[in-house]
Amino acid sequence: MRVAESSKGHRVLVIHGPNLNLLGKREPGIYGASTLEDIERSLARFAETLAVRLDCLQSNHEGVLLDAVHGAVDVCDGLLINAGAYTHTSVALRDAIAGTSIPTVEVHLSNLYKRETFRHHSYIAPVAVGQISGFGANSYKLGLQALVWHLETLRSTPNKPKH
Ligand code: DQA
């Protein structure tokens, strides 16, 4: 696990799923030229402006992603997840997010709905607060901003459902 920490306040775990370690080289016409390291560095800078402490994890293994979600219970306030292809296949990841009730924002670099129909269905979307899709590397920043707004709302209205 690679961990990039920024400042205090809300603590957010950023989870990147399979093949996202290839960003920069992988289908740049779809996913852009930024590497995962570039994205995390820029997100960490943005997180500082929001007083968010960021932990980042990428894995190509579904079980590692599940363990990361479970491990975030009572540690992280929210999850920002790009589950990659597991978005479209993983009931287990969906169940982990639902089972832990950690407020989760789903992000995608590409616009799923402009692409193949098999990418139009997300198992994560129904258990997420919301989804950001199609803004390239900026999807992560938009997602983090949205997650922080949601967490702030939860703080001020604690009886509101978390998802
Ligand atoms: C992706 C979209 C998924 O369909 C694909 O499998 C990915 C990346 C995105 O960020 O656009 O790996 O999640």
PDB file of N, CA and C in Angstrom, residues 1-64:
ATOM      1  N   MET A   1       0.853  -1.201   0.000  1.00  0.00           N
ATOM      2  CA  MET A   1       0.000   0.000   0.000  1.00  0.00           C
ATOM      3  C   MET A   1       0.886   1.247   0.000  1.00  0.00           C
ATOM      4  N   ARG A   2       0.561   2.204  -0.893  1.00  0.00           N
ATOM      5  CA  ARG A   2       1.283   3.461  -0.930  1.00  0.00           C
ATOM      6  C   ARG A   2       0.405   4.507  -0.254  1.00  0.00           C
ATOM      7  N   VAL A   3       0.952   5.231   0.657  1.00  0.00           N
ATOM      8  CA  VAL A   3       0.143   6.193   1.398  1.00  0.00           C
ATOM      9  C   VAL A   3       0.690   7.597   1.184  1.00  0.00           C
ATOM     10  N   ALA A   4      -0.173   8.489   0.715  1.00  0.00           N
ATOM     11  CA  ALA A   4       0.218   9.900   0.549  1.00  0.00           C
ATOM     12  C   ALA A   4      -0.614  10.698   1.546  1.00  0.00           C
ATOM     13  N   GLU A   5       0.019  11.257   2.524  1.00  0.00           N
ATOM     14  CA  GLU A   5      -0.732  11.955   3.563  1.00  0.00           C
ATOM     15  C   GLU A   5      -0.676  13.461   3.362  1.00  0.00           C
ATOM     16  N   SER A   6      -1.786  14.138   3.577  1.00  0.00           N
ATOM     17  CA  SER A   6      -1.756  15.599   3.595  1.00  0.00           C
ATOM     18  C   SER A   6      -2.170  16.070   4.992  1.00  0.00           C
ATOM     19  N   SER A   7      -3.045  17.060   5.087  1.00  0.00           N
ATOM     20  CA  SER A   7      -3.248  17.662   6.409  1.00  0.00           C
ATOM     21  C   SER A   7      -4.409  17.032   7.198  1.00  0.00           C
ATOM     22  N   LYS A   8      -4.800  17.666   8.321  1.00  0.00           N
ATOM     23  CA  LYS A   8      -5.826  17.106   9.224  1.00  0.00           C
ATOM     24  C   LYS A   8      -7.233  17.494   8.786  1.00  0.00           C
ATOM     25  N   GLY A   9      -8.236  17.153   9.602  1.00  0.00           N
ATOM     26  CA  GLY A   9      -9.622  17.441   9.260  1.00  0.00           C
ATOM     27  C   GLY A   9     -10.293  16.128   8.920  1.00  0.00           C
ATOM     28  N   HIS A  10     -11.083  16.078   7.882  1.00  0.00           N
ATOM     29  CA  HIS A  10     -11.659  14.807   7.460  1.00  0.00           C
ATOM     30  C   HIS A  10     -10.538  13.917   6.941  1.00  0.00           C
ATOM     31  N   ARG A  11     -10.709  12.631   7.161  1.00  0.00           N
ATOM     32  CA  ARG A  11      -9.725  11.685   6.626  1.00  0.00           C
ATOM     33  C   ARG A  11     -10.411  10.860   5.534  1.00  0.00           C
ATOM     34  N   VAL A  12      -9.799  10.847   4.382  1.00  0.00           N
ATOM     35  CA  VAL A  12     -10.409  10.194   3.207  1.00  0.00           C
ATOM     36  C   VAL A  12      -9.451   9.167   2.623  1.00  0.00           C
ATOM     37  N   LEU A  13      -9.986   7.985   2.365  1.00  0.00           N
ATOM     38  CA  LEU A  13      -9.204   6.948   1.687  1.00  0.00           C
ATOM     39  C   LEU A  13      -9.554   6.971   0.199  1.00  0.00           C
ATOM     40  N   VAL A  14      -8.536   7.133  -0.628  1.00  0.00           N
ATOM     41  CA  VAL A  14      -8.708   7.116  -2.084  1.00  0.00           C
ATOM     42  C   VAL A  14      -8.320   5.716  -2.567  1.00  0.00           C
ATOM     43  N   ILE A  15      -9.261   5.047  -3.222  1.00  0.00           N
ATOM     44  CA  ILE A  15      -9.018   3.685  -3.694  1.00  0.00           C
ATOM     45  C   ILE A  15      -9.032   3.664  -5.216  1.00  0.00           C
ATOM     46  N   HIS A  16      -7.950   3.183  -5.796  1.00  0.00           N
ATOM     47  CA  HIS A  16      -7.870   3.012  -7.247  1.00  0.00           C
ATOM     48  C   HIS A  16      -7.847   1.513  -7.548  1.00  0.00           C
ATOM     49  N   GLY A  17      -8.716   1.098  -8.449  1.00  0.00           N
ATOM     50  CA  GLY A  17      -8.809  -0.316  -8.787  1.00  0.00           C
ATOM     51  C   GLY A  17      -7.862  -0.741  -9.898  1.00  0.00           C
ATOM     52  N   PRO A  18      -8.192  -1.860 -10.548  1.00  0.00           N
ATOM     53  CA  PRO A  18      -7.274  -2.503 -11.488  1.00  0.00           C
ATOM     54  C   PRO A  18      -6.918  -1.636 -12.696  1.00  0.00           C
ATOM     55  N   ASN A  19      -5.672  -1.784 -13.094  1.00  0.00           N
ATOM     56  CA  ASN A  19      -5.112  -1.152 -14.298  1.00  0.00           C
ATOM     57  C   ASN A  19      -4.875   0.348 -14.176  1.00  0.00           C
ATOM     58  N   LEU A  20      -5.284   0.931 -13.062  1.00  0.00           N
ATOM     59  CA  LEU A  20      -5.076   2.376 -12.927  1.00  0.00           C
ATOM     60  C   LEU A  20      -3.610   2.700 -12.630  1.00  0.00           C
ATOM     61  N   ASN A  21      -2.843   1.688 -12.256  1.00  0.00           N
ATOM     62  CA  ASN A  21      -1.384   1.865 -12.130  1.00  0.00           C
ATOM     63  C   ASN A  21      -0.745   2.110 -13.501  1.00  0.00           C
ATOM     64  N   LEU A  22      -1.479   1.793 -14.570  1.00  0.00           N
ATOM     65  CA  LEU A  22      -0.937   1.973 -15.926  1.00  0.00           C
ATOM     66  C   LEU A  22      -1.231   3.352 -16.508  1.00  0.00           C
ATOM     67  N   LEU A  23      -1.917   4.185 -15.752  1.00  0.00           N
ATOM     68  CA  LEU A  23      -2.270   5.517 -16.285  1.00  0.00           C
ATOM     69  C   LEU A  23      -1.019   6.245 -16.761  1.00  0.00           C
ATOM     70  N   GLY A  24      -1.193   6.987 -17.841  1.00  0.00           N
ATOM     71  CA  GLY A  24      -0.041   7.649 -18.464  1.00  0.00           C
ATOM     72  C   GLY A  24       0.355   6.900 -19.728  1.00  0.00           C
ATOM     73  N   LYS A  25       0.343   5.548 -19.617  1.00  0.00           N
ATOM     74  CA  LYS A  25       0.666   4.700 -20.772  1.00  0.00           C
ATOM     75  C   LYS A  25      -0.596   4.065 -21.343  1.00  0.00           C
ATOM     76  N   ARG A  26      -1.604   3.907 -20.481  1.00  0.00           N
ATOM     77  CA  ARG A  26      -2.796   3.146 -20.836  1.00  0.00           C
ATOM     78  C   ARG A  26      -3.801   3.992 -21.632  1.00  0.00           C
ATOM     79  N   GLU A  27      -4.082   3.594 -22.868  1.00  0.00           N
ATOM     80  CA  GLU A  27      -5.100   4.258 -23.696  1.00  0.00           C
ATOM     81  C   GLU A  27      -5.194   5.773 -23.388  1.00  0.00           C
ATOM     82  N   PRO A  28      -4.102   6.517 -23.670  1.00  0.00           N
ATOM     83  CA  PRO A  28      -4.093   7.945 -23.282  1.00  0.00           C
ATOM     84  C   PRO A  28      -5.189   8.771 -23.942  1.00  0.00           C
ATOM     85  N   GLY A  29      -5.677   8.306 -25.105  1.00  0.00           N
ATOM     86  CA  GLY A  29      -6.775   9.020 -25.774  1.00  0.00           C
ATOM     87  C   GLY A  29      -8.045   8.987 -24.932  1.00  0.00           C
ATOM     88  N   ILE A  30      -8.173   7.974 -24.080  1.00  0.00           N
ATOM     89  CA  ILE A  30      -9.358   7.858 -23.214  1.00  0.00           C
ATOM     90  C   ILE A  30      -9.058   8.383 -21.808  1.00  0.00           C
ATOM     91  N   TYR A  31      -7.887   7.992 -21.278  1.00  0.00           N
ATOM     92  CA  TYR A  31      -7.619   8.271 -19.859  1.00  0.00           C
ATOM     93  C   TYR A  31      -6.660   9.435 -19.619  1.00  0.00           C
ATOM     94  N   GLY A  32      -6.090   9.994 -20.706  1.00  0.00           N
ATOM     95  CA  GLY A  32      -5.201  11.137 -20.535  1.00  0.00           C
ATOM     96  C   GLY A  32      -3.753  10.727 -20.322  1.00  0.00           C
ATOM     97  N   ALA A  33      -2.902  11.743 -20.181  1.00  0.00           N
ATOM     98  CA  ALA A  33      -1.456  11.513 -20.125  1.00  0.00           C
ATOM     99  C   ALA A  33      -0.932  11.468 -18.692  1.00  0.00           C
ATOM    100  N   SER A  34      -1.747  11.857 -17.719  1.00  0.00           N
ATOM    101  CA  SER A  34      -1.268  11.891 -16.330  1.00  0.00           C
ATOM    102  C   SER A  34      -1.069  10.488 -15.797  1.00  0.00           C
ATOM    103  N   THR A  35      -0.007  10.314 -15.027  1.00  0.00           N
ATOM    104  CA  THR A  35       0.208   9.038 -14.338  1.00  0.00           C
ATOM    105  C   THR A  35      -0.591   9.065 -13.033  1.00  0.00           C
ATOM    106  N   LEU A  36      -0.684   7.897 -12.410  1.00  0.00           N
ATOM    107  CA  LEU A  36      -1.398   7.838 -11.123  1.00  0.00           C
ATOM    108  C   LEU A  36      -0.678   8.699 -10.087  1.00  0.00           C
ATOM    109  N   GLU A  37       0.641   8.685 -10.170  1.00  0.00           N
ATOM    110  CA  GLU A  37       1.434   9.509  -9.246  1.00  0.00           C
ATOM    111  C   GLU A  37       1.109  11.006  -9.434  1.00  0.00           C
ATOM    112  N   ASP A  38       1.022  11.447 -10.712  1.00  0.00           N
ATOM    113  CA  ASP A  38       0.655  12.849 -10.999  1.00  0.00           C
ATOM    114  C   ASP A  38      -0.697  13.178 -10.364  1.00  0.00           C
ATOM    115  N   ILE A  39      -1.648  12.246 -10.569  1.00  0.00           N
ATOM    116  CA  ILE A  39      -3.015  12.491 -10.080  1.00  0.00           C
ATOM    117  C   ILE A  39      -3.019  12.595  -8.559  1.00  0.00           C
ATOM    118  N   GLU A  40      -2.293  11.680  -7.916  1.00  0.00           N
ATOM    119  CA  GLU A  40      -2.275  11.681  -6.441  1.00  0.00           C
ATOM    120  C   GLU A  40      -1.571  12.927  -5.891  1.00  0.00           C
ATOM    121  N   ARG A  41      -0.503  13.346  -6.577  1.00  0.00           N
ATOM    122  CA  ARG A  41       0.234  14.520  -6.101  1.00  0.00           C
ATOM    123  C   ARG A  41      -0.662  15.758  -6.163  1.00  0.00           C
ATOM    124  N   SER A  42      -1.344  15.902  -7.298  1.00  0.00           N
ATOM    125  CA  SER A  42      -2.211  17.052  -7.484  1.00  0.00           C
ATOM    126  C   SER A  42      -3.418  16.986  -6.531  1.00  0.00           C
ATOM    127  N   LEU A  43      -3.938  15.770  -6.311  1.00  0.00           N
ATOM    128  CA  LEU A  43      -5.074  15.606  -5.384  1.00  0.00           C
ATOM    129  C   LEU A  43      -4.642  15.920  -3.950  1.00  0.00           C
ATOM    130  N   ALA A  44      -3.432  15.530  -3.599  1.00  0.00           N
ATOM    131  CA  ALA A  44      -2.926  15.805  -2.238  1.00  0.00           C
ATOM    132  C   ALA A  44      -2.825  17.311  -1.999  1.00  0.00           C
ATOM    133  N   ARG A  45      -2.397  18.052  -3.047  1.00  0.00           N
ATOM    134  CA  ARG A  45      -2.320  19.518  -2.915  1.00  0.00           C
ATOM    135  C   ARG A  45      -3.721  20.104  -2.718  1.00  0.00           C
ATOM    136  N   PHE A  46      -4.667  19.605  -3.503  1.00  0.00           N
ATOM    137  CA  PHE A  46      -6.054  20.076  -3.392  1.00  0.00           C
ATOM    138  C   PHE A  46      -6.624  19.710  -2.011  1.00  0.00           C
ATOM    139  N   ALA A  47      -6.311  18.502  -1.552  1.00  0.00           N
ATOM    140  CA  ALA A  47      -6.809  18.037  -0.246  1.00  0.00           C
ATOM    141  C   ALA A  47      -6.354  18.971   0.866  1.00  0.00           C
ATOM    142  N   GLU A  48      -5.143  19.474   0.749  1.00  0.00           N
ATOM    143  CA  GLU A  48      -4.628  20.393   1.774  1.00  0.00           C
ATOM    144  C   GLU A  48      -5.492  21.639   1.873  1.00  0.00           C
ATOM    145  N   THR A  49      -5.959  22.133   0.730  1.00  0.00           N
ATOM    146  CA  THR A  49      -6.800  23.340   0.755  1.00  0.00           C
ATOM    147  C   THR A  49      -8.150  23.060   1.420  1.00  0.00           C
ATOM    148  N   LEU A  50      -8.539  21.774   1.467  1.00  0.00           N
ATOM    149  CA  LEU A  50      -9.814  21.390   2.088  1.00  0.00           C
ATOM    150  C   LEU A  50      -9.601  20.868   3.507  1.00  0.00           C
ATOM    151  N   ALA A  51      -8.362  20.908   3.972  1.00  0.00           N
ATOM    152  CA  ALA A  51      -7.997  20.350   5.287  1.00  0.00           C
ATOM    153  C   ALA A  51      -8.358  18.872   5.392  1.00  0.00           C
ATOM    154  N   VAL A  52      -8.136  18.156   4.317  1.00  0.00           N
ATOM    155  CA  VAL A  52      -8.416  16.715   4.299  1.00  0.00           C
ATOM    156  C   VAL A  52      -7.109  15.950   4.390  1.00  0.00           C
ATOM    157  N   ARG A  53      -7.132  14.909   5.211  1.00  0.00           N
ATOM    158  CA  ARG A  53      -5.988  13.995   5.254  1.00  0.00           C
ATOM    159  C   ARG A  53      -6.292  12.831   4.303  1.00  0.00           C
ATOM    160  N   LEU A  54      -5.362  12.613   3.393  1.00  0.00           N
ATOM    161  CA  LEU A  54      -5.593  11.652   2.311  1.00  0.00           C
ATOM    162  C   LEU A  54      -4.705  10.414   2.478  1.00  0.00           C
ATOM    163  N   ASP A  55      -5.305   9.245   2.345  1.00  0.00           N
ATOM    164  CA  ASP A  55      -4.541   8.001   2.218  1.00  0.00           C
ATOM    165  C   ASP A  55      -4.897   7.438   0.846  1.00  0.00           C
ATOM    166  N   CYS A  56      -3.913   6.927   0.110  1.00  0.00           N
ATOM    167  CA  CYS A  56      -4.177   6.426  -1.243  1.00  0.00           C
ATOM    168  C   CYS A  56      -3.723   4.983  -1.387  1.00  0.00           C
ATOM    169  N   LEU A  57      -4.535   4.218  -2.093  1.00  0.00           N
ATOM    170  CA  LEU A  57      -4.217   2.813  -2.321  1.00  0.00           C
ATOM    171  C   LEU A  57      -4.612   2.419  -3.734  1.00  0.00           C
ATOM    172  N   GLN A  58      -3.726   1.740  -4.437  1.00  0.00           N
ATOM    173  CA  GLN A  58      -4.092   1.146  -5.743  1.00  0.00           C
ATOM    174  C   GLN A  58      -3.845  -0.350  -5.650  1.00  0.00           C
ATOM    175  N   SER A  59      -4.785  -1.136  -6.179  1.00  0.00           N
ATOM    176  CA  SER A  59      -4.523  -2.568  -6.281  1.00  0.00           C
ATOM    177  C   SER A  59      -5.252  -3.146  -7.483  1.00  0.00           C
ATOM    178  N   ASN A  60      -4.637  -4.189  -8.032  1.00  0.00           N
ATOM    179  CA  ASN A  60      -5.263  -4.931  -9.131  1.00  0.00           C
ATOM    180  C   ASN A  60      -6.045  -6.130  -8.607  1.00  0.00           C
ATOM    181  N   HIS A  61      -6.113  -6.269  -7.272  1.00  0.00           N
ATOM    182  CA  HIS A  61      -6.715  -7.459  -6.664  1.00  0.00           C
ATOM    183  C   HIS A  61      -7.972  -7.080  -5.888  1.00  0.00           C
ATOM    184  N   GLU A  62      -9.062  -7.736  -6.227  1.00  0.00           N
ATOM    185  CA  GLU A  62     -10.354  -7.402  -5.629  1.00  0.00           C
ATOM    186  C   GLU A  62     -10.322  -7.536  -4.104  1.00  0.00           C
ATOM    187  N   GLY A  63      -9.719  -8.625  -3.617  1.00  0.00           N
ATOM    188  CA  GLY A  63      -9.684  -8.860  -2.169  1.00  0.00           C
ATOM    189  C   GLY A  63      -8.931  -7.768  -1.426  1.00  0.00           C
ATOM    190  N   VAL A  64      -7.881  -7.243  -2.051  1.00  0.00           N
ATOM    191  CA  VAL A  64      -7.111  -6.161  -1.411  1.00  0.00           C
ATOM    192  C   VAL A  64      -7.995  -4.914  -1.290  1.00  0.00           C
TER     193      VAL A  64
END
